[in-house]
Coordinates of C-alpha atoms and ligand atoms in Angstrom, one line a residue:
M1 CA 0.1 -0.1 -0.1
T2 CA 1.2 3.4 -0.8
V3 CA 0.5 6.9 0.5
N4 CA -1.5 7.6 -2.9
D5 CA -4.1 5.0 -1.4
L6 CA -4.8 7.2 1.6
K7 CA -8.0 9.4 1.8
H8 CA -7.3 11.2 5.3
K9 CA -5.8 14.7 4.0
K10 CA -4.4 15.7 7.3
L11 CA -2.6 12.3 7.4
V12 CA -1.3 12.7 4.0
A13 CA 0.0 15.7 4.8
W14 CA 1.8 14.8 7.8
I15 CA 3.4 11.8 5.9
E16 CA 4.7 14.5 3.4
E17 CA 6.2 16.3 6.0
I18 CA 8.1 13.7 7.8
K19 CA 9.2 12.5 4.3
A20 CA 10.7 15.8 3.6
L21 CA 12.3 16.1 7.1
C22 CA 13.7 12.4 7.2
E23 CA 14.3 12.0 3.6
P24 CA 13.7 8.1 3.4
D25 CA 14.5 6.2 0.1
D26 CA 10.7 5.2 0.0
V27 CA 7.4 5.1 2.0
V28 CA 5.0 1.8 2.5
V29 CA 1.8 1.9 4.6
A30 CA 1.4 -1.3 6.8
D31 CA -1.7 -2.7 5.3
G32 CA -1.9 -5.5 8.3
S33 CA -1.7 -8.4 6.1
K34 CA -0.2 -11.5 6.8
E35 CA 1.7 -11.2 3.2
Q36 CA 3.2 -8.0 4.4
Y37 CA 4.5 -9.3 7.8
D38 CA 5.9 -12.5 6.1
A39 CA 7.6 -10.2 3.5
L40 CA 9.3 -7.8 6.0
I41 CA 10.4 -10.9 8.3
N42 CA 11.9 -12.1 5.3
E43 CA 13.9 -9.2 4.6
C44 CA 15.0 -9.1 8.2
V45 CA 16.3 -12.6 8.0
D46 CA 18.0 -12.1 4.5
S47 CA 19.9 -9.0 5.8
G48 CA 20.9 -10.7 8.7
L49 CA 19.1 -9.1 11.6
A50 CA 17.0 -11.9 12.3
I51 CA 17.6 -15.7 12.5
R52 CA 14.8 -17.8 11.3
L53 CA 13.9 -20.6 14.2
N54 CA 13.5 -24.2 13.9
Q55 CA 10.3 -24.2 11.9
E56 CA 9.3 -27.6 13.5
K57 CA 9.8 -26.5 16.9
K58 CA 8.9 -22.9 16.6
P59 CA 6.6 -22.3 13.4
G60 CA 6.5 -18.9 12.4
C61 CA 9.3 -17.7 15.0
V62 CA 12.5 -15.5 14.6
L63 CA 15.0 -14.2 16.8
F64 CA 16.2 -10.6 17.0
H65 CA 19.6 -9.7 18.7
S66 CA 19.8 -6.0 19.6
D67 CA 22.7 -3.9 20.0
P68 CA 24.2 -4.6 23.4
S69 CA 23.7 -0.8 24.3
D70 CA 19.8 -0.9 23.3
V71 CA 18.2 -3.5 25.6
A72 CA 15.7 -1.7 27.5
R73 CA 13.4 1.4 28.1
V74 CA 15.7 4.5 28.8
E75 CA 14.1 6.4 31.5
K76 CA 16.8 9.2 31.7
R77 CA 16.1 9.9 28.2
T78 CA 12.3 9.5 28.4
F79 CA 10.7 13.1 28.2
I80 CA 7.4 14.8 29.1
A81 CA 7.7 18.1 27.0
S82 CA 4.7 20.2 28.7
E83 CA 4.7 23.7 28.1
K84 CA 5.1 24.2 31.8
E85 CA 7.8 22.1 33.5
E86 CA 5.4 22.2 36.6
D87 CA 2.8 20.2 34.6
A88 CA 5.2 17.4 33.9
G89 CA 5.9 17.4 37.7
P90 CA 9.1 16.4 39.8
T91 CA 9.2 12.5 38.7
N92 CA 9.3 13.4 35.1
N93 CA 12.3 14.6 32.9
W94 CA 11.3 18.1 31.4
I95 CA 12.5 19.9 28.3
D96 CA 10.9 23.0 26.8
P97 CA 8.8 21.4 23.9
V98 CA 10.1 24.5 21.5
E99 CA 13.6 23.6 22.3
L100 CA 13.2 19.8 21.9
K101 CA 11.2 20.0 18.7
S102 CA 14.1 21.9 17.5
T103 CA 16.8 19.8 18.9
L104 CA 14.8 16.7 17.5
K105 CA 14.4 18.3 14.0
G106 CA 18.1 18.8 13.9
L107 CA 18.6 14.9 14.6
Y108 CA 15.5 13.7 12.3
K109 CA 16.8 15.8 9.5
G110 CA 17.9 13.0 6.7
C111 CA 17.8 10.3 9.5
M112 CA 16.0 7.7 7.4
H113 CA 18.6 7.9 4.3
G114 CA 19.1 4.4 2.8
R115 CA 15.8 3.3 4.6
T116 CA 12.3 2.8 4.0
M117 CA 9.8 4.7 5.8
Y118 CA 6.9 2.9 7.2
V119 CA 3.7 4.2 8.2
I120 CA 1.5 2.2 10.7
P121 CA -2.1 3.0 11.4
F122 CA -3.0 1.1 14.5
S123 CA -5.9 1.0 17.0
M124 CA -5.2 0.6 20.8
G125 CA -8.2 -1.3 21.9
P126 CA -10.7 -3.5 19.8
L127 CA -11.4 -1.7 16.7
G128 CA -14.4 0.4 17.0
S129 CA -14.8 0.2 21.0
P130 CA -16.0 3.4 22.4
I131 CA -13.0 2.9 24.8
S132 CA -10.2 2.6 21.9
K133 CA -8.2 5.4 20.6
I134 CA -6.1 5.3 17.1
G135 CA -2.6 6.3 16.5
V136 CA -0.3 6.2 13.7
E137 CA 3.4 5.5 14.0
I138 CA 5.9 6.5 11.4
T139 CA 9.1 4.6 11.6
D140 CA 12.3 3.3 9.7
S141 CA 12.2 0.0 11.5
A142 CA 11.0 -3.2 9.9
Y143 CA 11.3 -4.8 13.2
V144 CA 9.0 -2.0 14.9
V145 CA 6.5 -2.6 12.1
C146 CA 6.4 -6.6 12.9
N147 CA 6.2 -6.2 16.4
M148 CA 3.2 -3.3 16.2
M149 CA 1.4 -5.8 14.2
I150 CA 1.4 -8.3 17.0
M151 CA 0.9 -6.1 19.7
T152 CA -1.6 -3.7 18.1
R153 CA -4.4 -3.9 15.6
V154 CA -2.8 -2.4 12.6
G155 CA -3.9 -1.8 8.7
V156 CA -6.7 -0.9 6.5
K157 CA -9.7 -1.7 9.0
V158 CA -8.2 1.1 11.0
L159 CA -7.6 3.4 8.0
D160 CA -11.4 2.6 7.3
L161 CA -12.5 3.6 10.6
L162 CA -10.2 6.9 10.4
G163 CA -12.1 8.0 7.4
E164 CA -11.4 11.3 5.8
D165 CA -11.0 13.4 9.0
G166 CA -10.8 10.9 12.0
Y167 CA -8.4 11.8 15.2
Y168 CA -5.3 9.9 15.8
V169 CA -2.1 10.2 17.7
P170 CA 0.9 11.0 15.7
C171 CA 3.8 8.8 16.7
L172 CA 7.3 9.6 14.9
H173 CA 9.9 7.2 15.5
S174 CA 13.5 6.6 14.0
V175 CA 16.4 4.3 15.0
G176 CA 18.4 7.3 14.2
K177 CA 21.2 5.6 12.0
P178 CA 20.9 6.7 8.3
L179 CA 22.9 4.9 5.9
E180 CA 25.3 6.5 3.4
N181 CA 24.8 5.6 -0.3
G182 CA 25.2 1.9 -0.8
E183 CA 25.7 1.2 2.9
T184 CA 23.8 -1.2 4.6
D185 CA 23.5 -2.4 8.3
G186 CA 25.4 -5.5 7.5
G187 CA 23.3 -7.5 10.1
K188 CA 23.8 -5.1 12.9
W189 CA 20.7 -3.6 15.0
P190 CA 20.7 0.1 13.9
C191 CA 20.4 2.6 16.8
A192 CA 21.9 5.8 17.8
P193 CA 24.2 6.2 21.0
M194 CA 22.6 7.2 24.2
E195 CA 23.2 10.9 24.2
H196 CA 21.0 10.9 21.1
K197 CA 18.2 8.9 22.1
Y198 CA 14.9 10.9 23.0
I199 CA 11.6 9.3 23.9
S200 CA 9.6 12.4 23.8
Q201 CA 5.7 13.0 24.8
F202 CA 4.1 16.4 24.0
P203 CA 1.0 16.2 26.3
E204 CA -0.7 19.3 25.2
T205 CA -0.5 18.6 21.5
R206 CA -0.8 15.0 22.0
E207 CA 2.5 14.0 20.1
I208 CA 5.2 11.2 20.4
W209 CA 8.6 11.6 18.8
S210 CA 11.0 9.0 19.7
Y211 CA 14.7 8.8 18.5
G212 CA 17.7 6.8 18.5
S213 CA 16.5 3.2 20.2
G214 CA 14.8 0.3 18.4
Y215 CA 13.8 -1.5 21.4
G216 CA 10.6 -2.3 23.0
G217 CA 8.8 0.6 24.9
N218 CA 11.1 3.1 23.4
A219 CA 10.2 2.0 20.0
L220 CA 6.7 0.3 19.8
L221 CA 4.9 3.5 20.6
G222 CA 1.5 2.4 20.9
K223 CA 2.5 0.7 24.2
K224 CA 3.9 3.0 27.2
C225 CA 4.3 6.1 25.1
M226 CA 0.6 6.4 23.8
A227 CA -1.3 3.8 26.0
L228 CA 0.3 5.1 29.2
R229 CA 1.9 8.5 29.0
I230 CA -0.2 10.0 26.5
A231 CA -3.3 8.1 27.2
S232 CA -3.2 9.0 31.1
V233 CA -3.4 12.7 30.1
L234 CA -6.5 12.1 28.0
A235 CA -7.8 10.1 30.8
R236 CA -7.3 12.8 33.5
D237 CA -9.1 15.2 31.1
E238 CA -11.8 12.7 30.0
G239 CA -12.5 11.0 33.6
W240 CA -11.2 7.6 33.1
L241 CA -8.0 5.9 34.2
A242 CA -5.1 4.6 31.9
E243 CA -2.9 2.2 34.0
H244 CA -0.1 0.0 34.1
M245 CA -2.1 -3.1 35.1
L246 CA -2.6 -6.7 34.0
I247 CA -6.2 -7.7 34.0
L248 CA -7.4 -11.2 35.1
K249 CA -10.4 -13.3 35.3
I250 CA -11.2 -15.4 38.0
T251 CA -13.8 -18.2 38.6
N252 CA -14.6 -19.9 42.0
P253 CA -15.6 -23.6 42.1
E254 CA -19.3 -22.5 42.0
G255 CA -19.0 -21.0 38.5
K256 CA -19.0 -17.2 39.9
S257 CA -16.4 -15.0 38.0
K258 CA -14.8 -11.6 39.0
Y259 CA -12.5 -9.6 37.2
V260 CA -9.3 -8.0 38.8
T261 CA -6.6 -5.6 37.8
G262 CA -3.1 -5.4 39.0
A263 CA -0.3 -2.9 38.8
F264 CA 3.2 -3.9 39.4
P265 CA 6.4 -2.4 38.2
S266 CA 7.9 -3.9 34.9
A267 CA 9.1 -7.2 35.7
C268 CA 7.3 -7.6 38.9
G269 CA 5.1 -10.3 37.9
K270 CA 2.0 -8.9 35.8
T271 CA 2.2 -11.6 33.0
N272 CA 2.7 -14.2 35.4
L273 CA -0.1 -13.3 37.6
A274 CA -2.7 -12.7 34.6
M275 CA -1.8 -16.2 33.3
L276 CA -1.6 -18.3 36.3
I277 CA -2.6 -21.6 36.8
P278 CA -4.5 -22.2 40.3
T279 CA -2.9 -24.5 42.6
I280 CA -6.1 -24.6 44.5
P281 CA -8.3 -27.1 43.2
G282 CA -11.8 -25.9 41.3
W283 CA -10.5 -22.4 40.6
K284 CA -9.6 -21.0 37.5
V285 CA -7.7 -18.0 36.0
E286 CA -8.3 -16.4 32.4
T287 CA -6.3 -13.6 30.7
I288 CA -7.8 -10.1 29.5
G289 CA -4.7 -8.3 29.7
D290 CA -0.8 -8.6 31.0
D291 CA 0.4 -4.9 30.9
I292 CA -1.9 -2.1 30.4
A293 CA -5.7 -1.5 31.4
W294 CA -7.9 1.4 30.3
M295 CA -10.7 1.7 32.9
K296 CA -13.8 3.5 32.2
P297 CA -16.7 4.4 34.9
G298 CA -19.9 2.8 33.4
K299 CA -23.5 3.9 34.0
D300 CA -23.8 1.7 36.9
G301 CA -20.8 3.4 38.5
R302 CA -18.6 0.4 38.2
L303 CA -15.4 0.6 36.5
Y304 CA -14.8 -1.0 33.4
A305 CA -11.6 -2.3 31.7
I306 CA -10.4 -3.0 28.2
N307 CA -6.9 -4.2 27.5
P308 CA -5.8 -1.9 24.4
E309 CA -3.0 -4.1 23.4
A310 CA -3.4 -7.3 20.9
G311 CA -0.2 -9.2 22.1
F312 CA 2.1 -10.1 25.0
F313 CA 5.7 -8.5 25.1
G314 CA 6.7 -10.7 27.7
V315 CA 9.9 -11.1 30.1
A316 CA 11.6 -14.4 28.8
P317 CA 13.9 -15.2 31.6
G318 CA 12.1 -17.0 34.4
T319 CA 9.2 -18.2 32.1
S320 CA 9.0 -21.9 32.2
K321 CA 6.4 -24.6 31.9
S322 CA 5.8 -24.7 35.6
S323 CA 6.1 -21.2 36.4
N324 CA 4.1 -19.7 33.4
Y325 CA 2.9 -22.7 31.1
N326 CA 0.1 -20.3 28.9
A327 CA 2.8 -17.5 28.2
L328 CA 5.1 -20.5 26.7
A329 CA 2.1 -21.8 24.7
A330 CA 1.4 -18.4 23.5
A331 CA 5.0 -18.0 22.4
S332 CA 5.3 -21.5 20.8
K333 CA 4.6 -20.1 17.2
N334 CA 4.2 -16.8 15.1
T335 CA 6.4 -15.0 18.0
I336 CA 9.2 -12.9 17.6
F337 CA 12.0 -13.4 20.4
T338 CA 14.7 -10.5 20.9
N339 CA 17.9 -11.1 23.1
V340 CA 17.4 -14.8 24.2
A341 CA 20.0 -17.3 23.3
L342 CA 20.0 -19.7 20.4
T343 CA 20.5 -23.3 20.6
E344 CA 22.2 -25.4 18.0
D345 CA 19.2 -26.7 16.5
K346 CA 18.0 -23.1 16.1
D347 CA 15.6 -23.2 19.3
V348 CA 15.5 -20.7 21.9
W349 CA 16.9 -20.8 25.6
W350 CA 17.2 -18.7 28.4
E351 CA 17.8 -18.6 32.3
G352 CA 14.8 -20.1 33.9
I353 CA 13.3 -21.9 31.3
G354 CA 12.9 -25.1 33.1
Y355 CA 16.0 -27.2 31.8
D356 CA 19.6 -26.9 31.4
A357 CA 21.2 -25.3 28.2
P358 CA 21.2 -28.3 25.4
G359 CA 24.8 -27.9 24.2
K360 CA 26.5 -25.2 22.8
L361 CA 24.4 -21.7 22.6
I362 CA 24.8 -18.5 20.8
D363 CA 24.1 -15.9 23.5
W364 CA 22.2 -12.7 23.1
N365 CA 25.7 -10.9 22.3
G366 CA 26.0 -13.4 19.5
N367 CA 29.0 -15.1 21.4
E368 CA 29.4 -19.0 21.7
W369 CA 28.2 -19.7 25.2
I370 CA 28.4 -23.1 27.1
Q371 CA 26.5 -23.5 30.6
D372 CA 29.0 -23.9 33.6
K373 CA 26.8 -24.4 36.6
N374 CA 29.9 -24.1 39.1
N375 CA 30.5 -20.7 37.8
K376 CA 28.5 -18.2 39.6
E377 CA 30.0 -15.6 37.8
Q378 CA 29.0 -16.6 34.2
K379 CA 27.3 -14.0 32.3
P380 CA 23.7 -15.0 31.4
A381 CA 23.0 -16.4 27.9
A382 CA 19.9 -14.4 27.5
H383 CA 19.6 -10.8 28.4
P384 CA 17.8 -10.3 31.6
N385 CA 15.2 -8.0 29.9
S386 CA 14.9 -10.2 26.8
R387 CA 11.3 -10.8 25.4
F388 CA 9.0 -12.5 23.3
T389 CA 6.5 -10.9 21.2
A390 CA 3.3 -13.1 21.0
P391 CA -0.3 -12.7 19.7
A392 CA -2.4 -12.7 22.6
N393 CA -5.1 -14.9 20.9
Q394 CA -2.6 -17.6 21.1
C395 CA -2.7 -17.8 24.6
P396 CA -4.9 -20.9 26.1
C397 CA -6.1 -19.2 28.8
I398 CA -7.2 -16.0 27.0
A399 CA -10.8 -15.0 28.2
P400 CA -13.6 -15.4 25.5
E401 CA -14.3 -11.6 26.5
W402 CA -11.0 -10.4 26.1
E403 CA -12.1 -8.4 23.3
D404 CA -15.5 -7.0 24.6
P405 CA -15.8 -3.5 23.2
Q406 CA -17.6 -2.6 26.5
G407 CA -14.8 -3.9 28.8
V408 CA -15.2 -6.1 31.8
P409 CA -16.3 -5.0 35.2
I410 CA -13.6 -4.6 37.9
S411 CA -14.2 -6.0 41.5
A412 CA -10.5 -5.7 42.9
I413 CA -7.4 -3.6 42.3
L414 CA -3.9 -4.8 43.4
F415 CA -0.7 -3.0 43.9
G416 CA 2.7 -4.3 44.6
G417 CA 6.2 -4.4 44.1
R418 CA 9.4 -6.7 45.2
R419 CA 9.9 -5.8 48.8
P420 CA 12.0 -8.5 50.5
S421 CA 10.9 -7.2 53.8
T422 CA 8.2 -4.9 55.7
I423 CA 5.3 -5.0 53.2
P424 CA 3.2 -8.5 54.1
L425 CA 1.9 -10.7 51.4
V426 CA -1.6 -8.9 51.4
H427 CA -3.8 -6.2 53.0
M428 CA -6.9 -4.4 52.1
A429 CA -7.3 -0.7 52.0
R430 CA -10.3 0.4 54.2
N431 CA -11.8 2.7 51.5
W432 CA -11.1 4.1 48.1
N433 CA -8.7 6.9 49.5
H434 CA -6.8 4.7 51.5
G435 CA -6.5 2.4 48.4
V436 CA -5.3 5.4 46.6
F437 CA -2.9 6.1 49.5
L438 CA -1.5 2.5 49.2
G439 CA -0.8 3.1 45.3
S440 CA 0.7 6.3 46.1
I441 CA 3.5 4.7 48.5
V442 CA 4.3 1.4 46.4
G443 CA 8.0 1.0 46.2
S444 CA 10.1 -1.8 44.4
E445 CA 13.4 -3.2 43.8
V446 CA 14.3 -1.8 40.2
T447 CA 14.7 -4.6 37.4
A448 CA 16.5 -5.1 34.5
A449 CA 13.4 -3.5 32.5
T450 CA 14.9 -0.3 33.1
L451 CA 18.4 0.2 31.6
D452 CA 19.8 3.5 33.0
V453 CA 18.7 2.9 37.0
K454 CA 20.9 0.4 38.9
A455 CA 18.9 -2.8 39.3
G456 CA 18.1 -4.0 42.7
T457 CA 17.9 -0.7 44.6
I458 CA 14.6 0.0 46.0
R459 CA 12.7 3.1 44.8
R460 CA 9.0 4.4 45.0
D461 CA 7.3 3.7 42.0
P462 CA 3.7 5.0 42.6
F463 CA 1.3 3.0 41.2
A464 CA 3.8 1.3 39.0
M465 CA 3.5 4.6 36.9
L466 CA 6.7 5.9 37.9
P467 CA 8.0 5.9 34.1
F468 CA 4.8 6.0 32.6
C469 CA 2.8 9.1 33.9
G470 CA 2.2 11.8 31.4
Y471 CA 1.7 14.6 33.9
N472 CA 2.6 15.9 37.2
M473 CA 2.2 12.8 39.5
G474 CA 0.5 14.9 42.2
D475 CA -2.1 15.7 40.2
Y476 CA -2.4 12.1 39.1
F477 CA -3.0 11.1 42.6
Q478 CA -5.7 13.7 42.7
H479 CA -7.1 12.4 39.8
W480 CA -7.6 9.1 41.5
I481 CA -9.1 10.6 44.7
D482 CA -11.4 12.5 42.5
M483 CA -12.6 9.0 40.7
G484 CA -13.8 8.2 44.1
K485 CA -15.2 11.1 45.6
D486 CA -19.0 9.6 45.4
D487 CA -18.2 6.0 46.4
Q488 CA -15.8 6.0 49.3
E489 CA -17.1 2.7 50.8
Q490 CA -16.8 1.1 47.6
K491 CA -20.3 -0.1 46.7
N492 CA -19.6 0.1 43.1
L493 CA -15.8 0.9 42.8
P494 CA -13.5 -2.0 43.1
K495 CA -11.8 -2.7 46.5
I496 CA -8.1 -2.1 46.7
F497 CA -5.4 -4.5 48.0
Y498 CA -1.4 -4.0 48.3
V499 CA 0.3 -7.7 47.8
N500 CA 3.8 -8.7 48.0
W501 CA 5.1 -12.0 46.5
F502 CA 8.8 -11.1 47.1
R503 CA 9.5 -11.5 50.7
K504 CA 12.6 -12.7 51.3
K505 CA 14.4 -14.8 54.2
D506 CA 18.1 -15.7 54.3
G507 CA 18.2 -14.8 50.3
K508 CA 15.3 -17.1 49.5
F509 CA 11.6 -16.1 48.6
V510 CA 9.3 -16.8 51.6
W511 CA 6.5 -17.2 49.4
P512 CA 6.6 -19.7 46.3
G513 CA 4.5 -17.3 44.2
Y514 CA 3.3 -17.9 40.7
G515 CA 0.4 -20.6 40.9
D516 CA 0.3 -20.2 44.4
N517 CA -0.7 -16.7 44.2
S518 CA -4.2 -18.0 43.7
R519 CA -4.5 -18.8 47.3
V520 CA -4.3 -14.8 47.7
L521 CA -6.8 -14.2 45.1
K522 CA -9.1 -16.6 46.7
W523 CA -8.9 -14.3 50.0
I524 CA -9.5 -11.3 47.8
F525 CA -12.3 -12.9 46.0
E526 CA -13.8 -13.6 49.6
C527 CA -13.2 -10.0 50.7
C528 CA -15.2 -8.8 47.6
D529 CA -18.1 -10.9 48.6
G530 CA -17.8 -9.8 52.2
V531 CA -17.1 -13.4 53.5
A532 CA -13.3 -13.4 54.0
K533 CA -11.8 -14.0 57.5
T534 CA -10.1 -10.6 58.2
V535 CA -8.4 -8.9 60.8
D536 CA -8.2 -5.0 61.6
T537 CA -4.5 -4.0 61.8
P538 CA -2.8 -0.4 61.8
I539 CA -1.9 -0.7 58.2
G540 CA -5.4 -1.9 57.0
I541 CA -7.6 -5.1 56.9
M542 CA -5.6 -8.1 56.8
P543 CA -6.2 -12.0 56.4
T544 CA -6.5 -14.1 59.8
I545 CA -3.4 -16.3 59.8
D546 CA -5.5 -19.4 58.8
A547 CA -7.4 -17.6 56.3
I548 CA -5.1 -18.2 53.4
D549 CA -4.4 -22.1 52.8
R550 CA -0.4 -22.8 53.2
P551 CA 1.0 -23.8 50.2
E552 CA 3.7 -27.0 50.2
G553 CA 6.7 -25.9 51.9
V554 CA 5.7 -22.9 53.6
T555 CA 5.8 -23.6 57.6
E556 CA 3.3 -21.9 60.0
E557 CA 6.3 -19.7 61.1
D558 CA 6.6 -18.6 57.4
M559 CA 3.1 -17.7 57.1
K560 CA 3.3 -15.6 60.5
E561 CA 6.0 -13.6 59.2
L562 CA 4.2 -13.2 56.0
L563 CA 1.1 -11.8 57.6
T564 CA 2.5 -10.0 60.7
V565 CA 2.7 -6.1 60.9
D566 CA 6.3 -5.3 61.2
K567 CA 5.6 -2.0 63.1
A568 CA 9.2 -0.9 63.3
G569 CA 9.8 -1.5 59.3
W570 CA 6.5 0.2 58.6
L571 CA 7.6 3.2 60.8
K572 CA 10.7 3.6 58.8
E573 CA 8.4 3.4 55.8
V574 CA 6.4 6.3 57.1
E575 CA 9.6 8.3 57.7
D576 CA 10.8 7.7 54.3
I577 CA 7.7 8.6 52.8
R578 CA 7.5 11.7 54.9
T579 CA 10.8 13.1 54.1
N580 CA 11.9 11.7 50.9
H581 CA 8.6 10.9 49.0
Y582 CA 5.4 13.0 49.5
P583 CA 7.4 16.5 49.8
K584 CA 8.6 16.0 46.3
F585 CA 4.9 16.7 45.3
G586 CA 4.6 19.9 47.4
K587 CA 1.4 21.5 46.8
H588 CA 0.4 19.2 44.2
L589 CA 0.0 16.3 46.9
P590 CA -3.8 15.7 47.8
K591 CA -4.3 16.6 51.2
E592 CA -6.5 13.4 51.7
L593 CA -3.1 11.3 51.3
A594 CA -1.1 13.6 53.8
A595 CA -3.9 12.8 56.0
M596 CA -3.5 9.2 55.4
L597 CA 0.2 9.2 56.3
D598 CA -0.4 10.8 59.6
T599 CA -3.4 8.2 60.5
L600 CA -1.2 5.4 59.7
E601 CA 1.6 6.8 61.8
E602 CA -0.8 7.1 64.7
A603 CA -2.0 3.8 64.2
L604 CA 1.4 2.2 64.3
R605 CA 2.4 4.2 67.3
K606 CA -0.6 3.1 69.6
Ligands
GTP1 P1 6.8 -6.0 32.4 O1 6.4 -6.5 31.1 O2 8.2 -5.4 32.4 O3 5.8 -4.9 32.7 O4 6.8 -7.1 33.2 P2 5.6 -7.8 34.3 O5 5.1 -7.4 35.3 O6 4.8 -8.6 33.4 O7 6.7 -9.4 35.1 P3 6.5 -10.9 34.6 O8 5.1 -11.5 34.8 O9 7.0 -11.0 33.2 O10 7.7 -11.3 35.5 C1 9.0 -10.9 35.7 C2 9.8 -11.8 36.5 O11 9.4 -11.9 37.6 C3 10.0 -12.9 35.8 O12 11.2 -13.4 35.6 C4 9.2 -13.9 36.5 O13 9.4 -15.4 36.6 C5 9.4 -13.4 38.1 N1 7.9 -13.6 38.8 C6 6.7 -13.4 38.5 N2 5.9 -13.9 39.4 C7 6.7 -14.3 40.4 C8 6.2 -14.5 41.6 O14 5.0 -14.8 42.2 N3 7.4 -14.8 42.5 C9 8.5 -14.8 42.2 N4 9.7 -15.2 43.2 N5 8.8 -14.5 40.8 C10 7.9 -14.1 40.3
SPV2 C1 7.9 -2.5 31.1 O1 9.2 -2.1 31.1 O2 7.2 -2.3 31.8 C2 7.5 -3.3 29.7 C3 8.3 -3.6 28.6 O3 6.3 -3.5 29.7 S1 8.5 -2.4 27.6 O4 7.6 -2.4 26.5 O5 9.9 -2.0 27.0 O6 8.4 -1.1 28.3
MN3 MN1 5.1 -3.2 31.5

């Protein structure tokens, strides 16, 4: 498809403008067809950028190895370019939009030399749903086009919906590596050096300009840039919520179902929870989404959620038959792998796949790699943030209603992170505002999903949205408070919980996690029905010690540790929030949250 086939005048004008700026060799429109996808993948294979995997073991699958400098989101190079710095708030990087556009135009000038410019019309959310939004990404990366074809709904149907004058969010992307006449990438992943990478959001004009990276959330602009950073701004203005949340459906042995969303920071277990196989008999979990939820109030006062994505961009390491059977099944065909290791028979392997490396591997850097289990210092064969891009409809546990344009009604919202101490396995907020308080204080160990912040350190990541909120985080807290102003007691709004699967003792996880998290989901289910065994504590409502069935290997002693309020630890928490976290927001911090902190401290000191 070419630009001549397009009927949308404004879109055509934008494409011409970008073409004149970036100077590509040619322009191709993504029509969403399998033929086009296959042809693009073939090009990547022929040019040496991708390796076709063993078609018996992994039909329709390929493997890409990125540049070693381009392996995850780059938070220090991510910008919210609002007109006023205050509107970006204390947690975002800010550059004046006029200045940033001028810098970027300098970089974009001629940046697509020797490359094809692709135009990708895409829908976040089921086509035509009242909750969905349309975007158009311009990119010079075939890898990005193929990933977008899995992660979003792409092509002619979207153009039909747009018509001649429909609204779309313009998303501009370049890997930032122009080619000289006759030069090729020579099988090397193209990207720009760190200081030239810019992942820019312009919240007032609702534009995305990304430069210099070809990886994940930096480059697949429908995902974090549009469905979270720009969408969070739209959500604030239009009265809904755009969140970094999984959506699951849970059904009890009597056949009664509820829908639950959960916000955990990157690489903290959303995909795993969304697809878990319960270890308690008779219970069933199905998936609606694994990373992003858009929630809108319905006429009945309940919150209805859709998954704006159409695929999973999931963390590979740690994914095994026993930890996440469903993710493996979803990624068993028609999947793009990035930065995992390659076996001799052209299959994939990664740390935590559930079996030893079968012979000699090629690691994610392209080097020979032989497993040495005695060498604790051995570098991993797969990058810790290596990923699979798999179509959601290939997931065996995808819920039949996952594309319902109306969304699904949410009963519970979970917050959580990786906390080796202090935070118990689960507690429930007393009311909506208390739940917002819990979301606002979430802390977590940083993971490999972020390139430029040291992994392992604990940082506050409110609502798991720290890198994804498109405006002042204090105003975002206020927006959450406002969403609950008429329903504090949560007659219709979801109940809110704080969970922690990551408590450690002697360096080992105390709670087995994964499928056993269903035991906690069961208690949450019972809380929603008002039939759970609960006890009131200074931090909120908790399960009694016998309310949650103990999994194998968890002693009564462990359970006590998981479910006791660590008063000293929580007082340290309060202190940190009071001195380091909340003051950042200044007058933007809702007074309700400051009051919640006082109430918590009083209760802990009693
Ligand atoms: P993003 O895609 O980056 O947003 O990550 P995510 O939140 O979807 O995380 P994911 O489910 O991919 O899990 C990340 C890592 O945490 C994987 O290595 C998992 O094996 C591990 N993990 C997930 N759930 C649990 C759990 O319940 N317990 C423990 N110990 N590890 C878990
Ligand atoms: C995350 O980091 O939260 C992800 C991966 O889901 S990325 O799409 O790269 O943002
Ligand atoms: Mn994520």
